[in-house]
Amino acid sequence: MASTELEKKPSQAIDPADEPSVEWGWHGGFPKATQVAGWFSVFACLIMLIGNHQGILSGGGHFKTEDAWLIIIAVVLVIGLLIDLRRKKTAWRR
């Protein structure tokens, strides 16, 4: 009579003692939560341009270093999020 238990592969590259999730095959992430958190971070960076410092959008009329940092960080986040979206969209082609 055939056994009803699943056979475990003896040649696993990852030891289940180190990573218990390898036994049941989950090594995923949280793609929707990552996108939501990323776009929220972009919004938070850009909304900080309107703050209590005298930057370009706060009535100071001068471009400050902190404004440049906030814009650069927001742009890098947007590029990363768009690359992530494109990678997920074309993942089935691999």
PDB file of N, CA and C in Angstrom:
ATOM      1  N   MET A   1       0.835  -1.171   0.000  1.00  0.00           N
ATOM      2  CA  MET A   1       0.000   0.000   0.000  1.00  0.00           C
ATOM      3  C   MET A   1       0.887   1.244   0.000  1.00  0.00           C
ATOM      4  N   ALA A   2       0.486   2.217  -0.762  1.00  0.00           N
ATOM      5  CA  ALA A   2       1.273   3.444  -0.877  1.00  0.00           C
ATOM      6  C   ALA A   2       1.131   4.301   0.371  1.00  0.00           C
ATOM      7  N   SER A   3       2.196   4.979   0.685  1.00  0.00           N
ATOM      8  CA  SER A   3       2.192   5.866   1.849  1.00  0.00           C
ATOM      9  C   SER A   3       1.440   7.156   1.524  1.00  0.00           C
ATOM     10  N   THR A   4       0.734   7.683   2.497  1.00  0.00           N
ATOM     11  CA  THR A   4      -0.011   8.929   2.281  1.00  0.00           C
ATOM     12  C   THR A   4       0.779  10.151   2.737  1.00  0.00           C
ATOM     13  N   GLU A   5       1.932   9.935   3.321  1.00  0.00           N
ATOM     14  CA  GLU A   5       2.743  11.062   3.778  1.00  0.00           C
ATOM     15  C   GLU A   5       3.581  11.599   2.631  1.00  0.00           C
ATOM     16  N   LEU A   6       3.824  12.894   2.691  1.00  0.00           N
ATOM     17  CA  LEU A   6       4.672  13.523   1.686  1.00  0.00           C
ATOM     18  C   LEU A   6       6.124  13.177   1.954  1.00  0.00           C
ATOM     19  N   GLU A   7       6.832  12.917   0.891  1.00  0.00           N
ATOM     20  CA  GLU A   7       8.246  12.631   1.038  1.00  0.00           C
ATOM     21  C   GLU A   7       9.007  13.947   1.030  1.00  0.00           C
ATOM     22  N   LYS A   8       9.949  14.078   1.952  1.00  0.00           N
ATOM     23  CA  LYS A   8      10.767  15.280   2.012  1.00  0.00           C
ATOM     24  C   LYS A   8      11.994  15.073   1.141  1.00  0.00           C
ATOM     25  N   LYS A   9      12.357  16.107   0.426  1.00  0.00           N
ATOM     26  CA  LYS A   9      13.533  16.024  -0.424  1.00  0.00           C
ATOM     27  C   LYS A   9      14.788  16.042   0.449  1.00  0.00           C
ATOM     28  N   PRO A  10      15.660  15.077   0.279  1.00  0.00           N
ATOM     29  CA  PRO A  10      16.865  15.054   1.107  1.00  0.00           C
ATOM     30  C   PRO A  10      17.888  16.111   0.681  1.00  0.00           C
ATOM     31  N   SER A  11      17.792  16.602  -0.518  1.00  0.00           N
ATOM     32  CA  SER A  11      18.808  17.527  -1.027  1.00  0.00           C
ATOM     33  C   SER A  11      18.309  18.971  -1.030  1.00  0.00           C
ATOM     34  N   GLN A  12      17.784  19.430   0.090  1.00  0.00           N
ATOM     35  CA  GLN A  12      17.346  20.817   0.163  1.00  0.00           C
ATOM     36  C   GLN A  12      18.560  21.717   0.357  1.00  0.00           C
ATOM     37  N   ALA A  13      18.557  22.827  -0.344  1.00  0.00           N
ATOM     38  CA  ALA A  13      19.666  23.762  -0.244  1.00  0.00           C
ATOM     39  C   ALA A  13      19.629  24.532   1.073  1.00  0.00           C
ATOM     40  N   ILE A  14      18.446  24.711   1.636  1.00  0.00           N
ATOM     41  CA  ILE A  14      18.289  25.466   2.873  1.00  0.00           C
ATOM     42  C   ILE A  14      17.804  24.514   3.954  1.00  0.00           C
ATOM     43  N   ASP A  15      18.446  24.577   5.093  1.00  0.00           N
ATOM     44  CA  ASP A  15      18.068  23.713   6.203  1.00  0.00           C
ATOM     45  C   ASP A  15      16.801  24.245   6.865  1.00  0.00           C
ATOM     46  N   PRO A  16      15.760  23.423   7.021  1.00  0.00           N
ATOM     47  CA  PRO A  16      14.527  23.878   7.674  1.00  0.00           C
ATOM     48  C   PRO A  16      14.728  24.332   9.118  1.00  0.00           C
ATOM     49  N   ALA A  17      15.816  23.909   9.750  1.00  0.00           N
ATOM     50  CA  ALA A  17      16.091  24.379  11.107  1.00  0.00           C
ATOM     51  C   ALA A  17      16.456  25.863  11.095  1.00  0.00           C
ATOM     52  N   ASP A  18      17.110  26.298  10.023  1.00  0.00           N
ATOM     53  CA  ASP A  18      17.477  27.709   9.903  1.00  0.00           C
ATOM     54  C   ASP A  18      16.288  28.563   9.491  1.00  0.00           C
ATOM     55  N   GLU A  19      15.521  28.067   8.550  1.00  0.00           N
ATOM     56  CA  GLU A  19      14.346  28.785   8.050  1.00  0.00           C
ATOM     57  C   GLU A  19      13.167  27.822   8.012  1.00  0.00           C
ATOM     58  N   PRO A  20      12.336  27.832   9.053  1.00  0.00           N
ATOM     59  CA  PRO A  20      11.223  26.875   9.107  1.00  0.00           C
ATOM     60  C   PRO A  20      10.240  27.010   7.948  1.00  0.00           C
ATOM     61  N   SER A  21      10.121  28.172   7.357  1.00  0.00           N
ATOM     62  CA  SER A  21       9.150  28.350   6.279  1.00  0.00           C
ATOM     63  C   SER A  21       9.541  27.611   5.006  1.00  0.00           C
ATOM     64  N   VAL A  22      10.782  27.162   4.905  1.00  0.00           N
ATOM     65  CA  VAL A  22      11.208  26.461   3.698  1.00  0.00           C
ATOM     66  C   VAL A  22      10.482  25.125   3.562  1.00  0.00           C
ATOM     67  N   GLU A  23      10.047  24.554   4.686  1.00  0.00           N
ATOM     68  CA  GLU A  23       9.335  23.287   4.637  1.00  0.00           C
ATOM     69  C   GLU A  23       8.017  23.399   3.895  1.00  0.00           C
ATOM     70  N   TRP A  24       7.306  24.483   4.078  1.00  0.00           N
ATOM     71  CA  TRP A  24       6.017  24.628   3.414  1.00  0.00           C
ATOM     72  C   TRP A  24       6.062  25.607   2.261  1.00  0.00           C
ATOM     73  N   GLY A  25       7.262  26.066   1.888  1.00  0.00           N
ATOM     74  CA  GLY A  25       7.444  26.749   0.618  1.00  0.00           C
ATOM     75  C   GLY A  25       7.116  28.220   0.551  1.00  0.00           C
ATOM     76  N   TRP A  26       7.056  28.920   1.651  1.00  0.00           N
ATOM     77  CA  TRP A  26       6.722  30.345   1.577  1.00  0.00           C
ATOM     78  C   TRP A  26       7.976  31.172   1.761  1.00  0.00           C
ATOM     79  N   HIS A  27       8.340  31.891   0.733  1.00  0.00           N
ATOM     80  CA  HIS A  27       9.438  32.850   0.794  1.00  0.00           C
ATOM     81  C   HIS A  27       9.004  34.110   0.085  1.00  0.00           C
ATOM     82  N   GLY A  28       7.803  34.527   0.316  1.00  0.00           N
ATOM     83  CA  GLY A  28       7.258  35.681  -0.375  1.00  0.00           C
ATOM     84  C   GLY A  28       7.452  36.961   0.400  1.00  0.00           C
ATOM     85  N   GLY A  29       6.905  38.010  -0.177  1.00  0.00           N
ATOM     86  CA  GLY A  29       6.941  39.308   0.464  1.00  0.00           C
ATOM     87  C   GLY A  29       5.536  39.847   0.589  1.00  0.00           C
ATOM     88  N   PHE A  30       5.449  41.126   0.758  1.00  0.00           N
ATOM     89  CA  PHE A  30       4.164  41.797   0.872  1.00  0.00           C
ATOM     90  C   PHE A  30       4.095  42.873  -0.207  1.00  0.00           C
ATOM     91  N   PRO A  31       3.828  42.495  -1.465  1.00  0.00           N
ATOM     92  CA  PRO A  31       3.944  43.451  -2.570  1.00  0.00           C
ATOM     93  C   PRO A  31       2.986  44.629  -2.479  1.00  0.00           C
ATOM     94  N   LYS A  32       1.749  44.405  -2.076  1.00  0.00           N
ATOM     95  CA  LYS A  32       0.802  45.527  -1.994  1.00  0.00           C
ATOM     96  C   LYS A  32       1.173  46.463  -0.853  1.00  0.00           C
ATOM     97  N   ALA A  33       1.545  45.896   0.279  1.00  0.00           N
ATOM     98  CA  ALA A  33       1.933  46.723   1.423  1.00  0.00           C
ATOM     99  C   ALA A  33       3.212  47.501   1.124  1.00  0.00           C
ATOM    100  N   THR A  34       4.123  46.899   0.371  1.00  0.00           N
ATOM    101  CA  THR A  34       5.349  47.592  -0.007  1.00  0.00           C
ATOM    102  C   THR A  34       5.038  48.785  -0.890  1.00  0.00           C
ATOM    103  N   GLN A  35       4.147  48.604  -1.852  1.00  0.00           N
ATOM    104  CA  GLN A  35       3.762  49.712  -2.727  1.00  0.00           C
ATOM    105  C   GLN A  35       3.055  50.814  -1.941  1.00  0.00           C
ATOM    106  N   VAL A  36       2.142  50.435  -1.065  1.00  0.00           N
ATOM    107  CA  VAL A  36       1.414  51.435  -0.272  1.00  0.00           C
ATOM    108  C   VAL A  36       2.382  52.210   0.618  1.00  0.00           C
ATOM    109  N   ALA A  37       3.270  51.512   1.299  1.00  0.00           N
ATOM    110  CA  ALA A  37       4.239  52.180   2.170  1.00  0.00           C
ATOM    111  C   ALA A  37       5.187  53.064   1.369  1.00  0.00           C
ATOM    112  N   GLY A  38       5.575  52.603   0.186  1.00  0.00           N
ATOM    113  CA  GLY A  38       6.462  53.399  -0.658  1.00  0.00           C
ATOM    114  C   GLY A  38       5.821  54.684  -1.130  1.00  0.00           C
ATOM    115  N   TRP A  39       4.588  54.596  -1.620  1.00  0.00           N
ATOM    116  CA  TRP A  39       3.905  55.807  -2.095  1.00  0.00           C
ATOM    117  C   TRP A  39       3.571  56.735  -0.932  1.00  0.00           C
ATOM    118  N   PHE A  40       3.283  56.189   0.250  1.00  0.00           N
ATOM    119  CA  PHE A  40       3.074  57.036   1.421  1.00  0.00           C
ATOM    120  C   PHE A  40       4.360  57.776   1.780  1.00  0.00           C
ATOM    121  N   SER A  41       5.507  57.091   1.664  1.00  0.00           N
ATOM    122  CA  SER A  41       6.791  57.730   1.956  1.00  0.00           C
ATOM    123  C   SER A  41       7.086  58.854   0.973  1.00  0.00           C
ATOM    124  N   VAL A  42       6.755  58.643  -0.299  1.00  0.00           N
ATOM    125  CA  VAL A  42       6.929  59.708  -1.294  1.00  0.00           C
ATOM    126  C   VAL A  42       6.065  60.907  -0.920  1.00  0.00           C
ATOM    127  N   PHE A  43       4.808  60.649  -0.589  1.00  0.00           N
ATOM    128  CA  PHE A  43       3.901  61.727  -0.186  1.00  0.00           C
ATOM    129  C   PHE A  43       4.433  62.450   1.050  1.00  0.00           C
ATOM    130  N   ALA A  44       4.928  61.685   2.034  1.00  0.00           N
ATOM    131  CA  ALA A  44       5.449  62.290   3.261  1.00  0.00           C
ATOM    132  C   ALA A  44       6.671  63.155   2.974  1.00  0.00           C
ATOM    133  N   CYS A  45       7.555  62.698   2.092  1.00  0.00           N
ATOM    134  CA  CYS A  45       8.731  63.505   1.737  1.00  0.00           C
ATOM    135  C   CYS A  45       8.317  64.808   1.073  1.00  0.00           C
ATOM    136  N   LEU A  46       7.368  64.729   0.160  1.00  0.00           N
ATOM    137  CA  LEU A  46       6.963  65.938  -0.558  1.00  0.00           C
ATOM    138  C   LEU A  46       6.142  66.876   0.323  1.00  0.00           C
ATOM    139  N   ILE A  47       5.368  66.339   1.243  1.00  0.00           N
ATOM    140  CA  ILE A  47       4.580  67.209   2.122  1.00  0.00           C
ATOM    141  C   ILE A  47       5.493  67.923   3.125  1.00  0.00           C
ATOM    142  N   MET A  48       6.667  67.352   3.393  1.00  0.00           N
ATOM    143  CA  MET A  48       7.616  68.015   4.289  1.00  0.00           C
ATOM    144  C   MET A  48       8.236  69.259   3.666  1.00  0.00           C
ATOM    145  N   LEU A  49       8.067  69.433   2.359  1.00  0.00           N
ATOM    146  CA  LEU A  49       8.527  70.676   1.738  1.00  0.00           C
ATOM    147  C   LEU A  49       7.724  71.865   2.253  1.00  0.00           C
ATOM    148  N   ILE A  50       6.487  71.601   2.658  1.00  0.00           N
ATOM    149  CA  ILE A  50       5.636  72.642   3.230  1.00  0.00           C
ATOM    150  C   ILE A  50       5.701  72.457   4.738  1.00  0.00           C
ATOM    151  N   GLY A  51       6.690  73.055   5.341  1.00  0.00           N
ATOM    152  CA  GLY A  51       6.873  72.842   6.768  1.00  0.00           C
ATOM    153  C   GLY A  51       7.132  74.136   7.493  1.00  0.00           C
ATOM    154  N   ASN A  52       7.785  74.010   8.635  1.00  0.00           N
ATOM    155  CA  ASN A  52       8.055  75.184   9.438  1.00  0.00           C
ATOM    156  C   ASN A  52       9.421  75.801   9.130  1.00  0.00           C
ATOM    157  N   HIS A  53      10.135  75.279   8.141  1.00  0.00           N
ATOM    158  CA  HIS A  53      11.387  75.908   7.733  1.00  0.00           C
ATOM    159  C   HIS A  53      11.106  76.906   6.609  1.00  0.00           C
ATOM    160  N   GLN A  54      12.047  77.730   6.325  1.00  0.00           N
ATOM    161  CA  GLN A  54      11.863  78.767   5.303  1.00  0.00           C
ATOM    162  C   GLN A  54      12.415  78.280   3.965  1.00  0.00           C
ATOM    163  N   GLY A  55      11.791  77.275   3.421  1.00  0.00           N
ATOM    164  CA  GLY A  55      12.219  76.717   2.146  1.00  0.00           C
ATOM    165  C   GLY A  55      11.464  77.329   0.987  1.00  0.00           C
ATOM    166  N   ILE A  56      11.577  76.708  -0.164  1.00  0.00           N
ATOM    167  CA  ILE A  56      11.011  77.253  -1.398  1.00  0.00           C
ATOM    168  C   ILE A  56       9.481  77.278  -1.366  1.00  0.00           C
ATOM    169  N   LEU A  57       8.838  76.285  -0.760  1.00  0.00           N
ATOM    170  CA  LEU A  57       7.376  76.247  -0.719  1.00  0.00           C
ATOM    171  C   LEU A  57       6.798  76.819   0.569  1.00  0.00           C
ATOM    172  N   SER A  58       7.655  77.182   1.509  1.00  0.00           N
ATOM    173  CA  SER A  58       7.163  77.673   2.795  1.00  0.00           C
ATOM    174  C   SER A  58       7.194  79.189   2.899  1.00  0.00           C
ATOM    175  N   GLY A  59       7.396  79.854   1.814  1.00  0.00           N
ATOM    176  CA  GLY A  59       7.376  81.307   1.843  1.00  0.00           C
ATOM    177  C   GLY A  59       8.742  81.942   1.965  1.00  0.00           C
ATOM    178  N   GLY A  60       9.789  81.149   2.063  1.00  0.00           N
ATOM    179  CA  GLY A  60      11.132  81.712   2.193  1.00  0.00           C
ATOM    180  C   GLY A  60      11.684  82.204   0.869  1.00  0.00           C
ATOM    181  N   GLY A  61      11.238  81.594  -0.199  1.00  0.00           N
ATOM    182  CA  GLY A  61      11.676  82.012  -1.519  1.00  0.00           C
ATOM    183  C   GLY A  61      13.056  81.515  -1.913  1.00  0.00           C
ATOM    184  N   HIS A  62      13.744  80.857  -1.022  1.00  0.00           N
ATOM    185  CA  HIS A  62      15.075  80.343  -1.324  1.00  0.00           C
ATOM    186  C   HIS A  62      15.050  78.823  -1.310  1.00  0.00           C
ATOM    187  N   PHE A  63      15.842  78.244  -2.177  1.00  0.00           N
ATOM    188  CA  PHE A  63      15.947  76.789  -2.247  1.00  0.00           C
ATOM    189  C   PHE A  63      16.971  76.345  -1.219  1.00  0.00           C
ATOM    190  N   LYS A  64      16.565  75.553  -0.263  1.00  0.00           N
ATOM    191  CA  LYS A  64      17.445  75.107   0.815  1.00  0.00           C
ATOM    192  C   LYS A  64      17.947  73.691   0.556  1.00  0.00           C
ATOM    193  N   THR A  65      18.997  73.326   1.261  1.00  0.00           N
ATOM    194  CA  THR A  65      19.579  71.995   1.125  1.00  0.00           C
ATOM    195  C   THR A  65      18.577  70.912   1.517  1.00  0.00           C
ATOM    196  N   GLU A  66      17.799  71.160   2.564  1.00  0.00           N
ATOM    197  CA  GLU A  66      16.840  70.138   2.993  1.00  0.00           C
ATOM    198  C   GLU A  66      15.751  69.920   1.948  1.00  0.00           C
ATOM    199  N   ASP A  67      15.424  70.981   1.193  1.00  0.00           N
ATOM    200  CA  ASP A  67      14.467  70.816   0.095  1.00  0.00           C
ATOM    201  C   ASP A  67      15.031  69.886  -0.974  1.00  0.00           C
ATOM    202  N   ALA A  68      16.309  70.080  -1.298  1.00  0.00           N
ATOM    203  CA  ALA A  68      16.951  69.231  -2.307  1.00  0.00           C
ATOM    204  C   ALA A  68      16.966  67.774  -1.851  1.00  0.00           C
ATOM    205  N   TRP A  69      17.304  67.537  -0.584  1.00  0.00           N
ATOM    206  CA  TRP A  69      17.335  66.170  -0.071  1.00  0.00           C
ATOM    207  C   TRP A  69      15.959  65.520  -0.126  1.00  0.00           C
ATOM    208  N   LEU A  70      14.937  66.261   0.264  1.00  0.00           N
ATOM    209  CA  LEU A  70      13.582  65.703   0.236  1.00  0.00           C
ATOM    210  C   LEU A  70      13.148  65.363  -1.186  1.00  0.00           C
ATOM    211  N   ILE A  71      13.454  66.237  -2.125  1.00  0.00           N
ATOM    212  CA  ILE A  71      13.077  65.993  -3.520  1.00  0.00           C
ATOM    213  C   ILE A  71      13.850  64.812  -4.087  1.00  0.00           C
ATOM    214  N   ILE A  72      15.153  64.742  -3.806  1.00  0.00           N
ATOM    215  CA  ILE A  72      15.979  63.640  -4.318  1.00  0.00           C
ATOM    216  C   ILE A  72      15.502  62.305  -3.750  1.00  0.00           C
ATOM    217  N   ILE A  73      15.227  62.268  -2.456  1.00  0.00           N
ATOM    218  CA  ILE A  73      14.750  61.022  -1.836  1.00  0.00           C
ATOM    219  C   ILE A  73      13.409  60.612  -2.428  1.00  0.00           C
ATOM    220  N   ALA A  74      12.513  61.574  -2.633  1.00  0.00           N
ATOM    221  CA  ALA A  74      11.203  61.261  -3.221  1.00  0.00           C
ATOM    222  C   ALA A  74      11.358  60.733  -4.644  1.00  0.00           C
ATOM    223  N   VAL A  75      12.249  61.336  -5.429  1.00  0.00           N
ATOM    224  CA  VAL A  75      12.460  60.890  -6.813  1.00  0.00           C
ATOM    225  C   VAL A  75      13.051  59.481  -6.838  1.00  0.00           C
ATOM    226  N   VAL A  76      14.006  59.205  -5.971  1.00  0.00           N
ATOM    227  CA  VAL A  76      14.600  57.863  -5.910  1.00  0.00           C
ATOM    228  C   VAL A  76      13.543  56.830  -5.510  1.00  0.00           C
ATOM    229  N   LEU A  77      12.694  57.182  -4.547  1.00  0.00           N
ATOM    230  CA  LEU A  77      11.612  56.272  -4.155  1.00  0.00           C
ATOM    231  C   LEU A  77      10.643  56.020  -5.308  1.00  0.00           C
ATOM    232  N   VAL A  78      10.283  57.068  -6.041  1.00  0.00           N
ATOM    233  CA  VAL A  78       9.364  56.914  -7.177  1.00  0.00           C
ATOM    234  C   VAL A  78       9.986  56.011  -8.238  1.00  0.00           C
ATOM    235  N   ILE A  79      11.261  56.219  -8.538  1.00  0.00           N
ATOM    236  CA  ILE A  79      11.937  55.374  -9.535  1.00  0.00           C
ATOM    237  C   ILE A  79      11.937  53.916  -9.076  1.00  0.00           C
ATOM    238  N   GLY A  80      12.262  53.681  -7.807  1.00  0.00           N
ATOM    239  CA  GLY A  80      12.252  52.318  -7.279  1.00  0.00           C
ATOM    240  C   GLY A  80      10.877  51.680  -7.319  1.00  0.00           C
ATOM    241  N   LEU A  81       9.848  52.452  -6.985  1.00  0.00           N
ATOM    242  CA  LEU A  81       8.482  51.917  -7.016  1.00  0.00           C
ATOM    243  C   LEU A  81       8.032  51.603  -8.438  1.00  0.00           C
ATOM    244  N   LEU A  82       8.390  52.456  -9.382  1.00  0.00           N
ATOM    245  CA  LEU A  82       8.011  52.200 -10.775  1.00  0.00           C
ATOM    246  C   LEU A  82       8.751  50.993 -11.344  1.00  0.00           C
ATOM    247  N   ILE A  83      10.017  50.839 -10.981  1.00  0.00           N
ATOM    248  CA  ILE A  83      10.773  49.653 -11.413  1.00  0.00           C
ATOM    249  C   ILE A  83      10.144  48.397 -10.814  1.00  0.00           C
ATOM    250  N   ASP A  84       9.750  48.479  -9.546  1.00  0.00           N
ATOM    251  CA  ASP A  84       9.106  47.336  -8.889  1.00  0.00           C
ATOM    252  C   ASP A  84       7.787  46.983  -9.574  1.00  0.00           C
ATOM    253  N   LEU A  85       6.993  47.995  -9.912  1.00  0.00           N
ATOM    254  CA  LEU A  85       5.729  47.741 -10.621  1.00  0.00           C
ATOM    255  C   LEU A  85       5.976  47.099 -11.981  1.00  0.00           C
ATOM    256  N   ARG A  86       6.954  47.605 -12.708  1.00  0.00           N
ATOM    257  CA  ARG A  86       7.249  47.059 -14.038  1.00  0.00           C
ATOM    258  C   ARG A  86       7.766  45.624 -13.939  1.00  0.00           C
ATOM    259  N   ARG A  87       8.600  45.370 -12.929  1.00  0.00           N
ATOM    260  CA  ARG A  87       9.151  44.022 -12.749  1.00  0.00           C
ATOM    261  C   ARG A  87       8.038  43.027 -12.436  1.00  0.00           C
ATOM    262  N   LYS A  88       7.077  43.432 -11.628  1.00  0.00           N
ATOM    263  CA  LYS A  88       5.961  42.542 -11.301  1.00  0.00           C
ATOM    264  C   LYS A  88       5.036  42.349 -12.490  1.00  0.00           C
ATOM    265  N   LYS A  89       4.893  43.391 -13.296  1.00  0.00           N
ATOM    266  CA  LYS A  89       4.002  43.316 -14.448  1.00  0.00           C
ATOM    267  C   LYS A  89       4.542  42.359 -15.507  1.00  0.00           C
ATOM    268  N   THR A  90       5.855  42.304 -15.661  1.00  0.00           N
ATOM    269  CA  THR A  90       6.460  41.465 -16.696  1.00  0.00           C
ATOM    270  C   THR A  90       7.091  40.198 -16.122  1.00  0.00           C
ATOM    271  N   ALA A  91       6.787  39.843 -14.891  1.00  0.00           N
ATOM    272  CA  ALA A  91       7.409  38.669 -14.273  1.00  0.00           C
ATOM    273  C   ALA A  91       7.010  37.374 -14.974  1.00  0.00           C
ATOM    274  N   TRP A  92       5.848  37.323 -15.575  1.00  0.00           N
ATOM    275  CA  TRP A  92       5.384  36.102 -16.222  1.00  0.00           C
ATOM    276  C   TRP A  92       6.153  35.809 -17.506  1.00  0.00           C
ATOM    277  N   ARG A  93       6.881  36.773 -18.024  1.00  0.00           N
ATOM    278  CA  ARG A  93       7.618  36.571 -19.280  1.00  0.00           C
ATOM    279  C   ARG A  93       8.933  35.840 -19.077  1.00  0.00           C
ATOM    280  N   ARG A  94       9.391  35.695 -17.860  1.00  0.00           N
ATOM    281  CA  ARG A  94      10.687  35.053 -17.626  1.00  0.00           C
ATOM    282  C   ARG A  94      10.649  33.593 -17.922  1.00  0.00           C
TER     283      ARG A  94
END
